[in-house]
Amino acid sequence: MTDPPVPPFEWLTATSVQGVAWLDENGTILWANQTYRQWVDPDTVPQNPEPYLWEHAGQTLWVEHFAHPPGQLVRLTDVTLRHVQQLYQELLNAPNCIMARWNREGRLLMLNEHGQKMLGISPNIGQPVIGTLLPEVDAQGHPTATMLADIWHQPLLYLFYETTCIRSDGLPMWISWRLRPCGEREVLALGIEITELRESEEVLERSLTLLRSMFEAISDGVLALDLEGRVLFYNRSFLSQWSPPPEFFSGDWDLLVRFNPVTELMQDPERFVRHLLRVLTEPMAETFELHHLKDYRAYEITSRPQSMGNRILGRVWTFRDVTMSHLIEEELRLEKEKSDQLLRNVLPEPIAERLKRDPTAIADHFNDVSVLFADIVGFTQISSAISATDLVGLLNRIFSNFDALAERYHLEKIKTIGDAYMVVGGMPFPQANHLEAIADMALDLQAAIIQFRTYEGERVGLRVGIHTGAVVAGVIGTKRLIYDLWGDTVNVASRMESQGEGGKIQVTEDVYERLKEGYVFRKRGTVFVKGKGPMITYWLLGRLPSD
């Protein structure tokens, strides 16, 4: 095997500060000087034909290719130190970093241009660091001289060090330092201004303080948990509401175990456990439930996830004692029921409901209804013979009995006027046999009145009149409302009563024609009725026996 030819550039290959290799046209190394072999593996060939910096084995090499047909020369120049100096210079000139060095005596050795501008300090080598670069007291209130002496013994303690100082424009600023002793005599310091960060932290801390104060001031209990169920925050209201044991706030318990002290107080603990299970199975769910405690307190319990973007951070629970409001609501409900019942006692139920929705006048037309009037015979003499209290008591017993009969036959009591009693059938709800119901009630009224006597033992008589036809019914006015009837049918029914006889039931011919197949009548004859003239009327005597 013959030796490769000697390269033609003897002056280039002979230098010891550069590595040189001669390659054939295939890129195979034919020959390399000693320096190249020291820096690079003989089998390693830089392939990029353009000049470039090559980081290799801890060195920074400048690679150049020179054409030498049929092959080429490769020259490597070590620029490591120059590269490091360039990087160091770039670091010194970094626009947002303060770089400084001082000696063991605390005197300045170097301060970069950014630091000079930022602090308004001229780089006078040898000037004291304290009072120029660093304040006399650090952010924790400790003398800075203590740090300058102690950093040689506890360097890790001052690896992160914060101070305040005054900028060249007179405004205060915060600087975060990275301090490291270099050798036995110097300290290298790298500082970054963190004023905005500290101001943001202060604003955040003030906001958090206000938020905590707000949570402490509200009466709702508040409890914040992280994703693992650990307690992050709670207020005094939560403590006073539930009196949890100390271990409630420690440990990594799951949600069901942690809430045991609350679950045990519930009237329906299984329902509350289902509430907790829903939170566990639906991390994004917002829950709101009303729960009752064994001591009859009522709580609205709300749970909301707290997230940042798409990431859930935890969950906040609020506990609102609504016992008093529920008691008030229950009292209002009972009072409303009483008011509604009173209104239903005064007015028919559908009319009462309509008035609650729309308090305007109500007027309805009914083509076929039956009207009954009843009046106590000799009421004037009775009232003059007994006391007012006894009179009212007697009327109350009589009319209460009448009310029961009206309810039995599904008839609508309209009103009482003195000793007169008025009832109607076929309204406000339709009733196919309303006239039969009115007739049956009239017979029962006469049978019932016999049972009543005055306190002096005198019997009480009753006149009853009935007519059937069309009426207008409604409520008018705004005070002391009453449901009343108007029309010719009402007037005629009233005349049947007033022109009747004690102990009898007088009805019109219309009533007779409709009821004659099922009831017993006796013709009275022609009666002159005020406002109507002569009318044929009948006495209703009873019911015909059924087959």
XYZ file of C-alpha atoms in Angstrom:
547
model
C 0.000 0.000 0.000
C 1.485 3.322 -1.039
C 1.450 6.386 1.154
C -0.944 9.178 0.144
C 0.638 12.058 -1.650
C 1.937 14.967 0.414
C -0.516 17.887 0.503
C 0.615 20.856 -1.541
C -0.088 23.455 1.212
C 2.815 22.757 3.548
C 2.466 26.141 5.311
C -1.168 25.336 6.104
C -0.666 21.807 7.299
C 2.316 22.612 9.428
C 0.539 25.035 11.812
C -0.332 23.585 15.198
C -3.211 25.949 16.083
C -5.425 24.664 13.320
C -6.614 21.228 12.380
C -6.252 20.350 8.705
C -7.434 17.289 6.770
C -7.089 16.357 3.079
C -10.113 14.560 1.562
C -10.491 12.725 -1.715
C -13.387 13.335 -4.093
C -15.553 10.870 -2.116
C -15.020 12.750 1.150
C -12.659 10.137 2.652
C -9.796 11.467 4.776
C -6.487 10.773 3.040
C -4.385 12.651 5.541
C -4.825 14.832 8.661
C -2.353 16.716 10.835
C -1.832 16.010 14.506
C -4.059 18.859 15.702
C -7.010 17.582 13.633
C -6.522 14.104 15.080
C -6.497 15.548 18.616
C -9.694 17.533 18.130
C -11.671 15.189 15.888
C -12.005 11.444 15.449
C -10.044 10.624 12.236
C -13.123 8.988 10.800
C -15.360 12.057 11.469
C -15.660 14.468 8.579
C -17.665 17.733 8.716
C -19.991 17.506 5.718
C -21.376 21.035 5.398
C -19.407 22.784 2.619
C -20.334 26.256 3.922
C -18.343 27.789 6.820
C -20.087 27.271 10.172
C -19.551 26.983 13.941
C -19.348 23.394 15.108
C -19.880 22.574 18.786
C -17.848 19.382 19.252
C -16.484 17.697 22.382
C -16.593 20.878 24.452
C -14.960 23.011 21.775
C -16.341 25.606 19.413
C -14.675 25.008 16.006
C -14.867 27.187 12.899
C -15.117 24.796 9.930
C -13.949 25.810 6.435
C -13.778 23.764 3.207
C -11.275 24.569 0.386
C -11.557 22.984 -3.061
C -8.446 21.071 -4.251
C -9.446 18.942 -7.249
C -10.024 16.139 -7.291
C -10.471 16.446 -3.496
C -10.681 19.199 -0.883
C -9.069 20.526 2.278
C -10.915 20.998 5.593
C -9.589 23.515 8.121
C -10.711 23.660 11.764
C -10.034 26.757 13.885
C -10.588 26.685 17.660
C -12.711 29.753 18.564
C -13.925 28.465 21.916
C -12.534 31.274 24.026
C -13.594 33.892 21.568
C -17.102 32.373 21.448
C -17.376 32.321 25.210
C -16.249 35.919 25.373
C -18.861 36.821 22.787
C -21.577 35.061 24.765
C -20.363 36.724 27.948
C -20.473 40.081 26.244
C -23.985 39.408 24.966
C -25.001 38.477 28.477
C -23.444 41.650 29.833
C -25.397 43.670 27.328
C -28.706 41.872 27.928
C -31.357 44.594 28.003
C -33.259 43.210 30.994
C -30.561 41.900 33.302
C -28.293 43.581 35.811
C -24.918 41.818 35.979
C -22.336 42.744 38.580
C -19.279 41.423 40.408
C -17.917 42.464 43.753
C -15.035 41.284 45.903
C -14.974 39.798 49.351
C -14.718 43.230 50.894
C -17.987 44.245 49.254
C -16.502 46.572 46.650
C -17.734 46.747 43.084
C -15.597 45.116 40.411
C -17.980 45.259 37.418
C -21.472 46.526 36.561
C -22.965 46.070 33.092
C -24.411 48.890 31.044
C -28.056 47.958 31.770
C -27.396 48.051 35.504
C -25.737 51.448 35.213
C -28.726 52.894 33.375
C -31.278 51.199 35.586
C -29.705 52.280 38.898
C -28.118 55.516 37.751
C -24.689 54.359 38.948
C -21.388 55.188 37.289
C -19.162 52.103 37.128
C -16.529 53.332 39.562
C -14.506 50.256 40.330
C -13.889 49.861 44.014
C -16.926 51.747 45.321
C -18.928 50.024 48.090
C -21.782 47.820 46.931
C -23.950 48.779 49.941
C -25.574 52.109 49.335
C -25.042 51.974 45.580
C -25.994 48.598 44.143
C -27.633 47.183 47.269
C -29.659 48.879 50.062
C -28.397 48.849 53.642
C -31.382 46.665 54.700
C -32.865 43.875 52.545
C -36.539 43.113 51.928
C -36.737 40.945 55.057
C -35.355 43.740 57.241
C -31.892 42.169 57.696
C -28.657 44.190 57.302
C -27.189 43.649 53.841
C -23.679 43.492 55.393
C -24.736 40.215 57.028
C -25.406 38.731 53.586
C -22.038 39.945 52.202
C -20.213 38.158 55.000
C -22.438 35.076 55.217
C -22.625 34.211 51.498
C -19.160 32.630 51.615
C -20.307 30.183 54.295
C -23.912 29.535 53.194
C -24.036 30.204 49.435
C -27.264 28.267 48.870
C -29.058 30.491 51.380
C -28.590 33.493 49.082
C -29.024 31.797 45.742
C -32.370 33.669 45.524
C -32.229 37.081 47.167
C -34.649 40.015 46.860
C -34.018 43.674 47.620
C -35.611 47.024 47.026
C -33.804 50.035 45.646
C -34.425 53.316 43.865
C -34.286 53.502 40.080
C -32.503 56.256 38.223
C -35.886 57.998 37.676
C -36.490 58.102 41.437
C -39.132 55.367 41.556
C -38.806 52.384 43.898
C -38.289 48.964 42.388
C -37.827 45.345 43.381
C -34.865 43.260 42.163
C -34.539 39.503 42.358
C -30.853 38.503 42.570
C -29.072 35.242 41.803
C -25.873 35.363 43.874
C -22.988 32.883 43.619
C -19.457 33.097 45.055
C -16.813 32.643 42.322
C -13.614 31.273 43.700
C -12.409 32.676 46.998
C -12.537 36.375 46.220
C -15.502 37.340 44.035
C -19.320 37.192 43.930
C -21.202 37.033 40.624
C -24.637 38.680 40.780
C -27.426 38.516 38.205
C -30.433 40.757 38.895
C -33.880 40.995 37.250
C -36.433 43.678 38.023
C -39.627 42.164 39.445
C -41.465 45.354 40.428
C -44.543 44.572 38.320
C -44.581 41.024 39.638
C -44.417 42.174 43.250
C -47.069 44.831 42.642
C -49.274 42.178 41.064
C -48.633 39.931 44.045
C -49.530 42.762 46.414
C -52.720 43.493 44.470
C -53.545 39.784 44.494
C -52.822 39.555 48.211
C -55.017 42.575 48.912
C -57.764 41.054 46.776
C -57.443 37.737 48.569
C -57.508 39.541 51.920
C -60.667 41.410 50.922
C -62.156 38.189 49.596
C -61.382 36.367 52.840
C -62.865 39.269 54.820
C -65.985 39.143 52.671
C -66.326 35.394 53.166
C -65.868 35.861 56.904
C -68.515 38.589 56.986
C -71.276 36.661 55.237
C -73.642 34.426 57.145
C -73.390 31.580 54.607
C -70.988 28.800 55.457
C -68.230 28.466 52.831
C -65.966 25.464 52.257
C -63.423 25.114 49.415
C -61.929 21.750 48.492
C -59.304 20.803 45.904
C -59.683 17.936 43.433
C -58.349 15.443 45.976
C -60.904 16.573 48.536
C -58.429 18.466 50.734
C -59.714 21.545 52.549
C -58.361 24.781 51.073
C -60.546 27.346 52.855
C -63.457 27.665 55.263
C -65.044 30.580 57.104
C -66.301 31.053 60.649
C -69.926 30.597 59.582
C -69.130 27.080 58.384
C -67.592 26.271 61.784
C -70.566 27.642 63.727
C -73.089 25.847 61.490
C -71.600 22.352 61.618
C -69.001 22.312 64.468
C -66.799 19.800 62.587
C -64.095 17.937 64.541
C -60.426 18.974 64.028
C -59.724 15.947 61.838
C -62.282 17.254 59.330
C -59.666 19.708 58.062
C -56.764 17.231 57.785
C -55.985 14.116 55.814
C -56.658 13.089 52.221
C -60.103 11.592 52.801
C -62.557 11.133 49.978
C -65.629 13.341 49.820
C -68.035 10.886 51.465
C -65.770 10.316 54.481
C -64.924 13.997 54.902
C -68.600 14.983 54.933
C -69.561 12.360 57.523
C -70.014 14.991 60.293
C -72.492 16.814 58.040
C -74.240 13.660 56.795
C -74.898 12.474 60.358
C -76.929 15.639 61.089
C -79.329 15.172 58.147
C -82.934 13.990 58.483
C -82.417 12.057 55.240
C -78.704 11.111 55.162
C -79.133 8.836 52.130
C -80.441 11.743 50.057
C -77.439 13.865 51.051
C -75.078 11.008 50.146
C -76.714 10.900 46.691
C -75.975 14.621 46.457
C -72.294 13.918 47.184
C -72.182 11.014 44.725
C -73.519 13.224 41.957
C -70.694 15.691 42.609
C -68.180 12.853 42.396
C -69.598 11.424 39.158
C -70.277 14.775 37.456
C -67.223 17.002 38.108
C -68.665 19.914 36.079
C -72.142 19.793 37.657
C -73.503 22.717 39.660
C -75.788 21.370 42.384
C -78.419 23.069 44.535
C -80.506 21.168 47.043
C -82.569 21.863 50.149
C -81.806 19.564 53.075
C -83.446 19.356 56.507
C -81.494 18.559 59.648
C -82.575 16.368 62.537
C -83.025 19.489 64.684
C -85.483 20.778 62.013
C -83.156 23.411 60.615
C -83.266 23.817 56.828
C -80.202 24.417 54.654
C -79.782 25.316 50.999
C -76.553 23.562 49.979
C -74.866 24.657 46.757
C -71.781 23.167 45.123
C -69.967 24.749 42.174
C -66.794 23.638 40.355
C -63.973 26.179 40.151
C -61.959 25.987 36.941
C -59.310 27.779 34.945
C -59.877 27.285 31.246
C -60.723 23.616 30.792
C -58.939 22.563 33.983
C -60.957 22.054 37.171
C -59.134 23.366 40.245
C -61.589 22.321 42.936
C -65.089 22.898 44.263
C -66.709 25.484 46.532
C -69.609 24.534 48.808
C -71.969 27.087 50.366
C -74.382 26.353 53.201
C -77.260 28.808 53.733
C -79.461 28.503 56.809
C -82.987 29.142 55.488
C -84.818 27.869 58.565
C -86.338 31.233 59.434
C -87.295 32.069 55.870
C -88.939 28.660 55.499
C -90.880 29.222 58.722
C -91.989 32.596 57.413
C -92.903 31.055 54.050
C -94.892 28.356 55.838
C -96.723 30.962 57.915
C -97.431 32.978 54.773
C -98.688 29.826 53.064
C -101.022 29.067 55.955
C -102.242 32.660 56.029
C -102.796 32.532 52.286
C -104.790 29.339 52.681
C -106.888 31.049 55.346
C -107.429 34.053 53.080
C -108.302 31.834 50.143
C -110.672 29.823 52.287
C -112.325 33.019 53.531
C -112.656 34.230 49.949
C -114.148 30.883 48.924
C -116.617 31.192 51.802
C -117.715 34.583 50.491
C -117.603 33.789 46.775
C -117.959 30.643 44.669
C -114.558 29.054 44.135
C -114.261 29.701 40.362
C -115.301 33.346 40.902
C -112.741 33.721 43.693
C -109.994 32.332 41.423
C -110.995 34.720 38.635
C -110.920 37.699 40.988
C -107.417 36.772 42.166
C -106.220 36.762 38.567
C -108.163 39.865 37.458
C -109.784 42.114 40.112
C -112.204 43.729 37.660
C -115.977 43.421 37.578
C -117.334 39.959 36.736
C -120.653 39.411 34.968
C -121.848 36.123 33.472
C -125.140 35.178 31.810
C -126.817 31.856 32.655
C -129.833 30.737 30.589
C -131.212 28.085 32.933
C -130.891 28.256 36.708
C -133.213 27.799 39.689
C -133.511 30.387 42.459
C -134.864 29.778 45.974
C -135.713 32.390 48.598
C -136.561 31.438 52.189
C -137.741 33.823 54.908
C -138.529 33.276 58.591
C -142.172 33.954 59.429
C -142.767 36.550 62.122
C -139.152 37.474 62.405
C -140.024 41.024 63.478
C -142.015 39.766 66.455
C -139.318 37.238 67.333
C -136.556 39.854 67.224
C -138.485 42.180 69.521
C -139.089 39.431 72.042
C -135.517 38.175 72.540
C -132.116 39.765 73.076
C -129.830 40.594 70.166
C -127.362 37.875 71.252
C -130.083 35.235 71.377
C -131.418 36.422 68.036
C -128.055 36.100 66.330
C -127.542 32.685 67.922
C -130.902 31.484 66.612
C -130.205 32.749 63.081
C -126.770 31.178 63.138
C -128.189 27.755 64.070
C -130.894 27.970 61.414
C -128.694 29.221 58.571
C -125.867 26.800 59.419
C -128.364 24.013 58.939
C -129.432 25.575 55.635
C -125.768 25.803 54.542
C -125.321 22.084 55.162
C -128.364 21.310 53.007
C -127.061 23.548 50.195
C -123.759 21.723 50.279
C -125.498 18.328 50.248
C -127.432 19.212 47.076
C -124.411 20.958 45.434
C -126.207 24.285 45.366
C -124.630 27.720 45.655
C -125.564 29.891 48.604
C -125.754 33.499 47.394
C -126.437 35.541 50.525
C -128.481 36.125 53.647
C -130.273 39.436 54.179
C -131.613 39.713 57.673
C -133.814 36.665 58.066
C -133.911 35.891 54.310
C -131.828 33.130 52.748
C -131.064 32.878 49.006
C -129.668 29.870 47.145
C -129.289 29.034 43.432
C -128.831 25.846 41.417
C -127.172 25.362 38.020
C -124.362 27.881 38.495
C -121.522 28.695 38.565
C -121.025 25.024 37.621
C -123.564 23.438 35.211
C -125.997 21.030 36.916
C -128.508 19.028 34.873
C -130.958 18.418 37.775
C -130.600 21.823 39.451
C -134.377 22.358 39.716
C -134.888 18.963 41.369
C -132.052 19.804 43.793
C -133.687 23.157 44.643
C -137.086 21.433 45.204
C -135.537 18.761 47.437
C -133.751 21.402 49.487
C -136.962 23.402 49.872
C -138.780 20.330 51.269
C -135.857 19.635 53.627
C -135.863 23.282 54.770
C -139.477 23.006 55.841
C -138.727 19.730 57.585
C -135.666 21.190 59.330
C -137.289 24.443 60.511
C -139.757 22.498 62.650
C -136.853 21.503 64.917
C -136.077 25.095 65.821
C -137.753 27.013 68.636
C -137.108 30.322 70.287
C -135.809 30.415 73.839
C -139.405 30.945 74.895
C -140.353 27.677 73.214
C -142.211 29.144 70.260
C -141.961 27.363 66.901
C -140.254 29.046 63.942
C -142.016 29.078 60.568
C -140.595 29.474 57.063
C -141.879 30.820 53.738
C -140.150 29.495 50.598
C -140.434 30.643 46.976
C -138.922 29.078 43.812
C -138.657 30.133 40.173
C -136.480 28.999 37.254
C -135.095 30.832 34.225
C -132.231 33.042 33.061
C -130.114 35.327 35.293
C -127.039 37.529 35.203
C -124.533 36.756 37.948
C -121.398 38.599 38.967
C -119.356 40.673 41.363
C -119.354 44.452 41.296
C -117.561 47.102 43.328
C -114.187 46.967 45.099
C -115.113 46.600 48.786
C -117.066 43.980 50.727
C -117.462 41.952 47.594
C -120.509 39.718 47.171
C -121.553 37.386 44.394
C -125.097 38.309 43.429
C -127.833 37.594 40.855
C -129.944 39.947 38.780
C -132.851 39.514 36.424
C -136.529 38.747 36.183
C -136.027 35.198 37.481
C -134.623 36.551 40.745
C -137.452 39.057 41.168
C -140.148 36.438 40.567
C -138.522 33.941 42.987
C -138.432 36.705 45.608
C -142.164 37.449 45.030
C -142.972 33.728 45.352
C -141.458 33.822 48.827
C -142.809 37.196 49.988
C -146.366 36.463 48.751
C -146.352 32.916 50.047
C -147.588 31.515 53.365
C -145.779 30.294 56.449
C -144.772 26.640 56.366
C -145.376 26.417 52.569
C -143.347 26.395 49.348
C -144.801 28.508 46.532
C -143.532 27.892 42.967
C -144.321 29.283 39.520
C -146.089 27.439 36.722
C -142.689 26.986 34.969
C -141.429 25.053 37.966
C -144.626 22.990 38.125
C -144.420 21.990 34.448
C -140.851 20.767 34.815
C -141.321 18.870 38.095
C -144.936 17.584 37.974
C -143.857 14.046 36.990
C -141.785 13.573 40.122
C -143.289 15.789 42.812
C -146.656 16.441 44.449
C -148.208 19.873 43.854
C -151.473 21.607 44.704
C -152.623 24.476 42.597
C -152.995 27.693 44.521
C -154.563 29.630 41.671
C -153.959 33.038 40.228
C -151.877 35.443 42.287
C -151.253 39.068 41.441
C -147.460 39.462 41.454
C -146.054 42.946 41.745
C -144.278 43.898 38.539
C -145.614 40.838 36.692
C -149.378 40.947 37.089
C -151.544 37.819 37.535
C -149.604 34.517 37.661
C -150.722 30.948 38.288
C -148.761 29.449 41.209
C -148.566 26.089 42.976
C -147.728 24.738 46.408
C -144.909 22.159 46.416
C -146.005 19.446 48.853
C -143.521 16.606 48.467
C -141.906 13.962 46.304
C -143.758 11.243 44.458
C -142.747 7.774 45.606
C -140.276 6.080 43.259
C -141.293 2.839 41.543
